[in-house]
PDB file of C-alpha atoms and ligand atoms in Angstrom:
ATOM      1  CA  MET A 326      -0.017  -0.137   0.048  1.00 76.00           C
ATOM      2  CA  PRO A 327       1.176   3.292  -1.199  1.00 90.00           C
ATOM      3  CA  ILE A 328       1.320   5.958   1.803  1.00 97.00           C
ATOM      4  CA  THR A 329      -1.276   8.473   2.359  1.00 98.00           C
ATOM      5  CA  ILE A 330      -0.068  11.680   0.784  1.00 98.00           C
ATOM      6  CA  ASN A 331      -2.607  14.345   2.424  1.00 98.00           C
ATOM      7  CA  ASN A 332      -4.857  17.428  -0.062  1.00 98.00           C
ATOM      8  CA  GLN A 333      -4.577  20.204   1.645  1.00 98.00           C
ATOM      9  CA  GLU A 334      -8.174  19.754   3.062  1.00 98.00           C
ATOM     10  CA  ASP A 335      -6.791  16.895   4.777  1.00 98.00           C
ATOM     11  CA  ILE A 336      -3.948  18.589   6.072  1.00 99.00           C
ATOM     12  CA  GLU A 337      -6.766  21.584   7.294  1.00 98.00           C
ATOM     13  CA  ARG A 338      -8.724  18.630   9.264  1.00 98.00           C
ATOM     14  CA  MET A 339      -5.362  17.587  10.937  1.00 99.00           C
ATOM     15  CA  ARG A 340      -4.728  20.672  12.258  1.00 99.00           C
ATOM     16  CA  ILE A 341      -8.172  21.037  14.043  1.00 99.00           C
ATOM     17  CA  ALA A 342      -7.967  16.919  15.352  1.00 99.00           C
ATOM     18  CA  GLY A 343      -4.183  17.841  15.894  1.00 99.00           C
ATOM     19  CA  LYS A 344      -4.682  20.504  18.251  1.00 99.00           C
ATOM     20  CA  LEU A 345      -8.309  19.271  20.355  1.00 99.00           C
ATOM     21  CA  ALA A 346      -6.144  16.210  21.281  1.00 99.00           C
ATOM     22  CA  SER A 347      -3.215  18.459  22.762  1.00 99.00           C
ATOM     23  CA  GLU A 348      -6.254  21.305  24.330  1.00 99.00           C
ATOM     24  CA  VAL A 349      -6.921  17.510  26.247  1.00 99.00           C
ATOM     25  CA  LEU A 350      -2.998  17.367  27.710  1.00 99.00           C
ATOM     26  CA  ASP A 351      -3.722  20.877  28.578  1.00 99.00           C
ATOM     27  CA  PHE A 352      -6.990  20.301  29.983  1.00 99.00           C
ATOM     28  CA  ILE A 353      -6.162  17.909  32.087  1.00 99.00           C
ATOM     29  CA  THR A 354      -2.499  19.126  33.306  1.00 98.00           C
ATOM     30  CA  PRO A 355      -3.703  21.297  36.736  1.00 98.00           C
ATOM     31  CA  PHE A 356      -4.663  17.053  37.867  1.00 98.00           C
ATOM     32  CA  ILE A 357      -1.826  15.497  37.517  1.00 98.00           C
ATOM     33  CA  LYS A 358      -0.894  15.644  41.685  1.00 98.00           C
ATOM     34  CA  PRO A 359      -0.820  13.212  44.088  1.00 98.00           C
ATOM     35  CA  SER A 360      -3.615  10.896  44.991  1.00 98.00           C
ATOM     36  CA  ILE A 361      -5.412  11.288  41.730  1.00 98.00           C
ATOM     37  CA  THR A 362      -5.962   7.352  40.394  1.00 99.00           C
ATOM     38  CA  THR A 363      -5.343   7.040  36.862  1.00 99.00           C
ATOM     39  CA  GLU A 364      -8.973   6.035  36.014  1.00 98.00           C
ATOM     40  CA  GLU A 365     -10.397   9.096  37.652  1.00 99.00           C
ATOM     41  CA  ILE A 366      -7.199  11.207  34.703  1.00 99.00           C
ATOM     42  CA  ASP A 367      -9.187   9.235  32.302  1.00 99.00           C
ATOM     43  CA  SER A 368     -12.587   9.963  33.213  1.00 99.00           C
ATOM     44  CA  LEU A 369     -12.010  13.457  33.344  1.00 99.00           C
ATOM     45  CA  CYS A 370     -10.816  13.412  30.175  1.00 99.00           C
ATOM     46  CA  HIS A 371     -13.049  11.408  28.804  1.00 99.00           C
ATOM     47  CA  ASP A 372     -15.920  13.761  29.795  1.00 99.00           C
ATOM     48  CA  PHE A 373     -14.176  16.453  28.137  1.00 99.00           C
ATOM     49  CA  MET A 374     -13.803  14.595  24.991  1.00 99.00           C
ATOM     50  CA  THR A 375     -16.781  13.583  24.648  1.00 98.00           C
ATOM     51  CA  ASN A 376     -18.914  16.078  26.097  1.00 98.00           C
ATOM     52  CA  LYS A 377     -16.632  19.982  25.678  1.00 98.00           C
ATOM     53  CA  GLN A 378     -14.561  18.795  22.262  1.00 98.00           C
ATOM     54  CA  GLY A 379     -17.617  16.647  20.351  1.00 98.00           C
ATOM     55  CA  THR A 380     -14.698  14.356  19.850  1.00 99.00           C
ATOM     56  CA  ILE A 381     -13.721  10.444  20.035  1.00 99.00           C
ATOM     57  CA  PRO A 382     -11.647   8.844  22.574  1.00 99.00           C
ATOM     58  CA  ALA A 383      -9.401   6.776  19.348  1.00 99.00           C
ATOM     59  CA  PRO A 384      -8.087   4.591  22.733  1.00 99.00           C
ATOM     60  CA  LEU A 385     -11.440   2.733  24.194  1.00 98.00           C
ATOM     61  CA  ASN A 386     -12.132  -0.225  21.949  1.00 98.00           C
ATOM     62  CA  TYR A 387      -9.418  -0.790  19.764  1.00 98.00           C
ATOM     63  CA  ALA A 388      -8.522  -3.325  18.645  1.00 97.00           C
ATOM     64  CA  PRO A 389      -6.010  -4.726  16.742  1.00 95.00           C
ATOM     65  CA  PRO A 390      -5.421  -7.776  15.080  1.00 93.00           C
ATOM     66  CA  GLY A 391      -4.313 -10.236  18.412  1.00 90.00           C
ATOM     67  CA  HIS A 392      -5.259  -7.519  20.942  1.00 94.00           C
ATOM     68  CA  THR A 393      -8.545  -7.955  23.423  1.00 96.00           C
ATOM     69  CA  PRO A 394     -10.837  -4.489  22.791  1.00 98.00           C
ATOM     70  CA  PHE A 395      -8.639  -1.636  25.088  1.00 98.00           C
ATOM     71  CA  PRO A 396     -11.261  -0.884  27.924  1.00 98.00           C
ATOM     72  CA  LYS A 397     -10.316   2.875  28.396  1.00 99.00           C
ATOM     73  CA  SER A 398     -10.318   6.396  26.840  1.00 99.00           C
ATOM     74  CA  ILE A 399      -6.791   7.603  26.818  1.00 99.00           C
ATOM     75  CA  CYS A 400      -3.205   5.571  27.779  1.00 99.00           C
ATOM     76  CA  THR A 401      -1.771   6.266  31.490  1.00 99.00           C
ATOM     77  CA  SER A 402       1.552   5.040  31.754  1.00 99.00           C
ATOM     78  CA  VAL A 403       3.540   5.120  35.161  1.00 99.00           C
ATOM     79  CA  ASN A 404       7.311   5.251  35.845  1.00 98.00           C
ATOM     80  CA  ASN A 405       8.193   1.832  34.443  1.00 98.00           C
ATOM     81  CA  GLN A 406       5.017   1.526  32.288  1.00 99.00           C
ATOM     82  CA  ILE A 407       6.104   2.271  28.572  1.00 99.00           C
ATOM     83  CA  CYS A 408       3.383   2.925  27.060  1.00 99.00           C
ATOM     84  CA  HIS A 409      -0.332   1.206  26.590  1.00 98.00           C
ATOM     85  CA  GLY A 410      -1.179   1.621  29.897  1.00 99.00           C
ATOM     86  CA  ILE A 411      -4.580   0.883  31.607  1.00 99.00           C
ATOM     87  CA  PRO A 412      -5.900   3.841  33.751  1.00 99.00           C
ATOM     88  CA  GLY A 413      -7.063   2.222  37.318  1.00 98.00           C
ATOM     89  CA  GLU A 414      -6.943   2.066  40.599  1.00 98.00           C
ATOM     90  CA  LYS A 415      -3.194   3.101  40.946  1.00 98.00           C
ATOM     91  CA  ILE A 416      -3.080   6.113  43.034  1.00 98.00           C
ATOM     92  CA  LEU A 417      -0.383   9.129  41.356  1.00 98.00           C
ATOM     93  CA  LYS A 418       2.660   8.888  44.531  1.00 98.00           C
ATOM     94  CA  LYS A 419       4.601  12.328  44.765  1.00 98.00           C
ATOM     95  CA  GLY A 420       7.822  11.312  42.127  1.00 98.00           C
ATOM     96  CA  ASP A 421       5.615   9.496  40.216  1.00 98.00           C
ATOM     97  CA  VAL A 422       6.536  10.340  36.165  1.00 98.00           C
ATOM     98  CA  VAL A 423       3.235   9.777  34.139  1.00 99.00           C
ATOM     99  CA  ASN A 424       3.122   9.897  30.225  1.00 99.00           C
ATOM    100  CA  ILE A 425      -1.018  10.497  29.097  1.00 99.00           C
ATOM    101  CA  ASP A 426      -1.343   9.843  25.350  1.00 99.00           C
ATOM    102  CA  ILE A 427      -4.046  10.922  24.234  1.00 99.00           C
ATOM    103  CA  THR A 428      -5.773  10.021  20.056  1.00 99.00           C
ATOM    104  CA  VAL A 429      -9.128  11.716  19.179  1.00 99.00           C
ATOM    105  CA  ILE A 430     -10.882  11.321  16.297  1.00 99.00           C
ATOM    106  CA  LYS A 431     -12.996  15.060  15.010  1.00 99.00           C
ATOM    107  CA  ASP A 432     -14.721  14.304  11.150  1.00 98.00           C
ATOM    108  CA  GLY A 433     -12.887  11.040  10.573  1.00 98.00           C
ATOM    109  CA  TYR A 434      -9.511  11.948  11.255  1.00 99.00           C
ATOM    110  CA  HIS A 435      -7.086  11.417  14.293  1.00 99.00           C
ATOM    111  CA  GLY A 436      -4.882  13.755  16.194  1.00 99.00           C
ATOM    112  CA  ASP A 437      -2.580  11.767  18.773  1.00 99.00           C
ATOM    113  CA  THR A 438       0.180  13.398  21.219  1.00 99.00           C
ATOM    114  CA  SER A 439       1.006  12.631  25.005  1.00 99.00           C
ATOM    115  CA  ARG A 440       3.612  14.048  26.828  1.00 99.00           C
ATOM    116  CA  MET A 441       5.216  12.920  30.665  1.00 98.00           C
ATOM    117  CA  PHE A 442       4.363  14.532  33.760  1.00 98.00           C
ATOM    118  CA  PHE A 443       5.692  15.178  37.121  1.00 98.00           C
ATOM    119  CA  VAL A 444       3.784  14.244  39.637  1.00 98.00           C
ATOM    120  CA  GLY A 445       5.003  16.303  42.615  1.00 97.00           C
ATOM    121  CA  GLU A 446       8.879  17.319  42.859  1.00 96.00           C
ATOM    122  CA  PRO A 447      10.877  14.512  40.324  1.00 97.00           C
ATOM    123  CA  SER A 448      14.317  12.841  41.768  1.00 98.00           C
ATOM    124  CA  ILE A 449      17.370  13.711  39.089  1.00 98.00           C
ATOM    125  CA  GLN A 450      17.267  11.280  37.492  1.00 98.00           C
ATOM    126  CA  ALA A 451      13.759  10.676  36.647  1.00 98.00           C
ATOM    127  CA  LYS A 452      13.842  14.382  36.012  1.00 98.00           C
ATOM    128  CA  ARG A 453      17.155  14.287  32.939  1.00 98.00           C
ATOM    129  CA  LEU A 454      14.825  10.928  31.564  1.00 98.00           C
ATOM    130  CA  CYS A 455      12.117  12.840  30.529  1.00 98.00           C
ATOM    131  CA  GLU A 456      14.182  15.640  29.585  1.00 98.00           C
ATOM    132  CA  VAL A 457      17.273  14.228  27.108  1.00 98.00           C
ATOM    133  CA  THR A 458      13.253  11.801  25.513  1.00 98.00           C
ATOM    134  CA  TYR A 459      11.839  15.455  24.720  1.00 98.00           C
ATOM    135  CA  GLN A 460      14.948  16.885  22.637  1.00 98.00           C
ATOM    136  CA  SER A 461      15.220  12.874  20.992  1.00 98.00           C
ATOM    137  CA  MET A 462      12.007  13.086  19.417  1.00 98.00           C
ATOM    138  CA  TRP A 463      12.669  16.707  18.482  1.00 98.00           C
ATOM    139  CA  LEU A 464      16.278  15.636  16.905  1.00 98.00           C
ATOM    140  CA  GLY A 465      13.747  12.841  15.033  1.00 98.00           C
ATOM    141  CA  ILE A 466      11.373  15.825  14.343  1.00 98.00           C
ATOM    142  CA  ARG A 467      14.156  18.147  12.942  1.00 98.00           C
ATOM    143  CA  GLU A 468      15.324  15.672  10.395  1.00 98.00           C
ATOM    144  CA  VAL A 469      11.439  15.906   8.875  1.00 98.00           C
ATOM    145  CA  LYS A 470      11.226  17.432   5.195  1.00 98.00           C
ATOM    146  CA  ALA A 471      10.525  15.964   2.025  1.00 98.00           C
ATOM    147  CA  GLY A 472      13.944  14.787  -0.032  1.00 98.00           C
ATOM    148  CA  ALA A 473      14.857  13.850   3.641  1.00 99.00           C
ATOM    149  CA  TYR A 474      14.635   9.487   4.871  1.00 98.00           C
ATOM    150  CA  LEU A 475      12.591   7.882   8.080  1.00 99.00           C
ATOM    151  CA  GLY A 476      15.376   6.980   8.662  1.00 99.00           C
ATOM    152  CA  ASP A 477      17.473  10.081   9.453  1.00 99.00           C
ATOM    153  CA  ILE A 478      15.062  10.726  12.457  1.00 99.00           C
ATOM    154  CA  GLY A 479      15.318   6.734  13.445  1.00 99.00           C
ATOM    155  CA  HIS A 480      19.200   8.075  13.602  1.00 98.00           C
ATOM    156  CA  ALA A 481      18.717  11.370  15.063  1.00 98.00           C
ATOM    157  CA  ILE A 482      16.780   9.659  18.126  1.00 98.00           C
ATOM    158  CA  GLN A 483      18.639   6.523  18.764  1.00 98.00           C
ATOM    159  CA  SER A 484      22.142   8.841  18.766  1.00 98.00           C
ATOM    160  CA  TYR A 485      21.057  11.511  20.965  1.00 98.00           C
ATOM    161  CA  ALA A 486      19.659   8.739  23.399  1.00 98.00           C
ATOM    162  CA  GLU A 487      22.487   6.178  23.112  1.00 98.00           C
ATOM    163  CA  SER A 488      24.981   9.202  23.833  1.00 98.00           C
ATOM    164  CA  ASN A 489      22.896  10.206  27.280  1.00 98.00           C
ATOM    165  CA  SER A 490      23.002   6.344  28.086  1.00 98.00           C
ATOM    166  CA  TYR A 491      19.916   5.570  27.991  1.00 99.00           C
ATOM    167  CA  SER A 492      17.721   2.989  25.026  1.00 99.00           C
ATOM    168  CA  VAL A 493      15.775   3.030  22.855  1.00 99.00           C
ATOM    169  CA  VAL A 494      12.231   0.559  22.960  1.00 99.00           C
ATOM    170  CA  ARG A 495      11.776  -1.015  19.340  1.00 98.00           C
ATOM    171  CA  GLU A 496       8.861  -2.975  19.476  1.00 98.00           C
ATOM    172  CA  PHE A 497       6.724  -0.252  18.748  1.00 98.00           C
ATOM    173  CA  CYS A 498       7.773   2.885  16.806  1.00 98.00           C
ATOM    174  CA  GLY A 499       5.085   5.938  15.862  1.00 99.00           C
ATOM    175  CA  HIS A 500       3.116   5.052  12.396  1.00 98.00           C
ATOM    176  CA  GLY A 501       0.815   6.827   9.618  1.00 98.00           C
ATOM    177  CA  ILE A 502      -1.390   8.959  10.277  1.00 99.00           C
ATOM    178  CA  GLY A 503      -4.815  10.370   9.228  1.00 98.00           C
ATOM    179  CA  LYS A 504      -8.410   8.701   8.756  1.00 98.00           C
ATOM    180  CA  VAL A 505      -6.825   5.050  10.003  1.00 98.00           C
ATOM    181  CA  PHE A 506      -5.423   5.758  13.676  1.00 98.00           C
ATOM    182  CA  HIS A 507      -2.145   3.156  12.933  1.00 98.00           C
ATOM    183  CA  ASP A 508      -1.811   3.242   9.028  1.00 98.00           C
ATOM    184  CA  GLU A 509       2.258   2.897   7.027  1.00 98.00           C
ATOM    185  CA  PRO A 510       4.257   3.663   7.550  1.00 98.00           C
ATOM    186  CA  GLN A 511       6.016   2.381  10.534  1.00 98.00           C
ATOM    187  CA  VAL A 512       8.520   5.348  12.234  1.00 99.00           C
ATOM    188  CA  LEU A 513      11.092   4.016  13.536  1.00 98.00           C
ATOM    189  CA  HIS A 514      12.993   5.443  16.874  1.00 99.00           C
ATOM    190  CA  TYR A 515      16.368   3.920  15.402  1.00 99.00           C
ATOM    191  CA  GLY A 516      18.290   3.422  12.089  1.00 98.00           C
ATOM    192  CA  ASN A 517      20.581   4.567  10.264  1.00 98.00           C
ATOM    193  CA  SER A 518      20.869   7.930   8.330  1.00 98.00           C
ATOM    194  CA  GLY A 519      20.081   7.947   4.494  1.00 98.00           C
ATOM    195  CA  GLU A 520      17.706   4.697   5.420  1.00 98.00           C
ATOM    196  CA  GLY A 521      14.155   4.021   4.431  1.00 98.00           C
ATOM    197  CA  LEU A 522      11.071   5.133   3.482  1.00 98.00           C
ATOM    198  CA  LYS A 523      12.440   9.363   1.023  1.00 98.00           C
ATOM    199  CA  LEU A 524       9.437  11.842   2.632  1.00 98.00           C
ATOM    200  CA  GLU A 525       7.097  13.187   0.548  1.00 98.00           C
ATOM    201  CA  ALA A 526       5.014  16.344   1.369  1.00 98.00           C
ATOM    202  CA  GLY A 527       1.737  16.237   2.656  1.00 98.00           C
ATOM    203  CA  MET A 528       2.622  12.517   4.564  1.00 99.00           C
ATOM    204  CA  ILE A 529       1.769  12.482   8.243  1.00 99.00           C
ATOM    205  CA  PHE A 530       2.757  10.386  10.898  1.00 99.00           C
ATOM    206  CA  THR A 531       3.304  11.132  14.267  1.00 99.00           C
ATOM    207  CA  ILE A 532       7.105  10.604  16.245  1.00 99.00           C
ATOM    208  CA  GLU A 533       7.296   8.607  19.708  1.00 99.00           C
ATOM    209  CA  PRO A 534      10.295   7.788  21.108  1.00 99.00           C
ATOM    210  CA  MET A 535       9.560   5.058  24.445  1.00 99.00           C
ATOM    211  CA  ILE A 536      13.278   5.050  26.113  1.00 99.00           C
ATOM    212  CA  ASN A 537      14.698   3.699  29.006  1.00 99.00           C
ATOM    213  CA  ALA A 538      17.020   4.349  31.743  1.00 98.00           C
ATOM    214  CA  GLY A 539      18.128   1.031  31.752  1.00 98.00           C
ATOM    215  CA  LYS A 540      18.014  -1.935  29.147  1.00 98.00           C
ATOM    216  CA  LYS A 541      16.218  -1.922  26.221  1.00 98.00           C
ATOM    217  CA  ASP A 542      13.605  -4.872  26.338  1.00 98.00           C
ATOM    218  CA  ILE A 543       9.952  -5.334  26.802  1.00 98.00           C
ATOM    219  CA  LYS A 544       7.484  -6.978  28.939  1.00 98.00           C
ATOM    220  CA  VAL A 545       3.519  -6.698  28.377  1.00 98.00           C
ATOM    221  CA  LEU A 546       1.466  -7.339  31.914  1.00 98.00           C
ATOM    222  CA  PRO A 547      -1.272 -10.008  31.724  1.00 97.00           C
ATOM    223  CA  ASP A 548      -4.044  -7.125  30.801  1.00 97.00           C
ATOM    224  CA  ASN A 549      -2.437  -8.043  27.459  1.00 96.00           C
ATOM    225  CA  TRP A 550      -2.056  -3.709  27.042  1.00 98.00           C
ATOM    226  CA  THR A 551       0.994  -2.305  29.466  1.00 98.00           C
ATOM    227  CA  VAL A 552       4.154  -2.759  28.274  1.00 98.00           C
ATOM    228  CA  VAL A 553       6.876  -2.286  31.141  1.00 99.00           C
ATOM    229  CA  THR A 554      10.750  -2.584  30.913  1.00 99.00           C
ATOM    230  CA  LYS A 555      11.827  -6.201  31.254  1.00 98.00           C
ATOM    231  CA  ASP A 556      14.631  -4.576  34.168  1.00 98.00           C
ATOM    232  CA  ARG A 557      11.591  -2.516  36.128  1.00 98.00           C
ATOM    233  CA  SER A 558      13.860   0.860  35.555  1.00 98.00           C
ATOM    234  CA  LEU A 559      12.616   3.672  34.808  1.00 98.00           C
ATOM    235  CA  SER A 560      11.113   4.998  30.621  1.00 99.00           C
ATOM    236  CA  ALA A 561       9.747   7.932  29.270  1.00 99.00           C
ATOM    237  CA  GLN A 562       8.247   9.021  26.229  1.00 99.00           C
ATOM    238  CA  TRP A 563       6.743  12.014  23.971  1.00 99.00           C
ATOM    239  CA  GLU A 564       4.651  11.991  21.149  1.00 99.00           C
ATOM    240  CA  HIS A 565       3.363  14.075  18.155  1.00 98.00           C
ATOM    241  CA  THR A 566       1.602  14.749  14.910  1.00 99.00           C
ATOM    242  CA  ILE A 567       3.676  15.988  12.491  1.00 99.00           C
ATOM    243  CA  LEU A 568       3.283  17.358   8.462  1.00 99.00           C
ATOM    244  CA  VAL A 569       5.768  16.635   6.058  1.00 99.00           C
ATOM    245  CA  THR A 570       6.050  19.471   4.180  1.00 98.00           C
ATOM    246  CA  ASP A 571       8.835  20.779   1.027  1.00 98.00           C
ATOM    247  CA  LYS A 572      11.332  22.456   2.745  1.00 97.00           C
ATOM    248  CA  SER A 573      10.522  21.695   6.541  1.00 98.00           C
ATOM    249  CA  TYR A 574       7.718  20.247   9.035  1.00 98.00           C
ATOM    250  CA  GLU A 575       4.283  21.530  10.633  1.00 98.00           C
ATOM    251  CA  VAL A 576       3.245  19.983  14.750  1.00 98.00           C
ATOM    252  CA  LEU A 577      -0.091  19.694  14.058  1.00 98.00           C
ATOM    253  CA  THR A 578      -0.347  18.437  17.462  1.00 98.00           C
ATOM    254  CA  VAL A 579      -0.661  22.467  19.537  1.00 98.00           C
ATOM    255  CA  SER A 580      -2.257  24.015  21.474  1.00 98.00           C
ATOM    256  CA  LYS A 581      -2.137  26.327  24.359  1.00 98.00           C
ATOM    257  CA  ASP A 582       0.122  24.563  25.969  1.00 98.00           C
ATOM    258  CA  THR A 583       1.976  22.580  23.997  1.00 98.00           C
ATOM    259  CA  PRO A 584       5.618  22.602  25.639  1.00 96.00           C
ATOM    260  CA  LYS A 585       8.396  24.604  23.681  1.00 94.00           C
ATOM    261  CA  PRO A 586      10.767  22.254  21.561  1.00 92.00           C
ATOM    262  CA  PHE A 587      15.127  22.419  23.127  1.00 75.00           C
ATOM    263  CA  LEU A 588      16.897  24.500  21.478  1.00 68.00           C
ATOM    264  CA  ASP A 589      20.899  24.027  20.554  1.00 68.00           C
TER     265      ASP A 589
HETATM  266  N1  MF3 B2095      -1.714   6.374  21.018  1.00 63.17           N
HETATM  267  C1  MF3 B2095      -1.468   5.025  20.824  1.00 63.17           C
HETATM  268  C2  MF3 B2095       0.196   5.739  20.089  1.00 63.17           C
HETATM  269  O1  MF3 B2095       0.583   6.819  19.956  1.00 63.17           O
HETATM  270  C3  MF3 B2095      -1.634   4.577  20.309  1.00 63.17           C
HETATM  271  C4  MF3 B2095      -2.473   3.555  21.748  1.00 63.17           C
HETATM  272  S1  MF3 B2095      -3.209   2.084  21.563  1.00 63.17           S
HETATM  273  C5  MF3 B2095      -4.298   1.495  22.219  1.00 63.17           C
HETATM  274  O2  MF3 B2095       0.247   4.621  19.535  1.00 63.17           O
HETATM  275  F1  MF3 B2095      -5.492   0.781  22.244  1.00 63.17           F
HETATM  276  F2  MF3 B2095      -3.460   1.447  23.638  1.00 63.17           F
HETATM  277  F3  MF3 B2095      -4.601   3.251  23.330  1.00 63.17           F
HETATM  278 CO1   CO B2096       0.975   7.709  17.753  1.00 63.17          CO
HETATM  279 CO1   CO B2097      -0.486   8.404  21.083  1.00 63.17          CO
END
């Protein structure tokens, strides 16, 4: 299957979906404090999406082949959880770090973005992991333009993460997105410059590196969804949805409180 090249109307709708996804993260930010449960975070986000925004939470009942339906509206991945954490009775406590991953559907188009949140004051190690992961996402984003290769993105992310003695999760990757939640291409967060698909203006995909403080190996919990580090080390992830343009890129998942890119 060829990779979708979005037209101006698709792009306009993806800007809207991307902004809405990011606005869910803005909305939930003040609630991320000690003693809230991940289920409460899910329920607040669910209400905001369905009642305030008129968006559909894409994760709810999402069931790719070989998976049981995802039972909640957002993913909450705490500490050693890498991704796809299912909101539940877990109470957030001071010092935890949590990734909140939001995917909304608006008028049939998907916007997908995640951020890391500190619950109270983070440890120096947790803060550093989250910052390095954020910077690695941005170094990947900055490779994007028509004529560049997917391998350029993966290489930028991997080399920065590994130069900080962290590891890159291999089993999950960024993905084409639009009318479909997880479409081609797969956007690996490791690789070699100049390899893989050549980018064209109008392609839209996510960049969402998962970086572990310890080894790269993963384990899936018996709930069939929650992915954790095998060595129980901390893991962090950030995600944006990106449009390829002729000379550069456009980040589609932006809103008032989107963290600014790190500069060199
Ligand atoms: N939002 C995740 C991603 O970035 C996917 C979550 S799928 C779910 O691709 F079913 F776990 F919600
Ligand atoms: Co994604
Ligand atoms: Co996501």
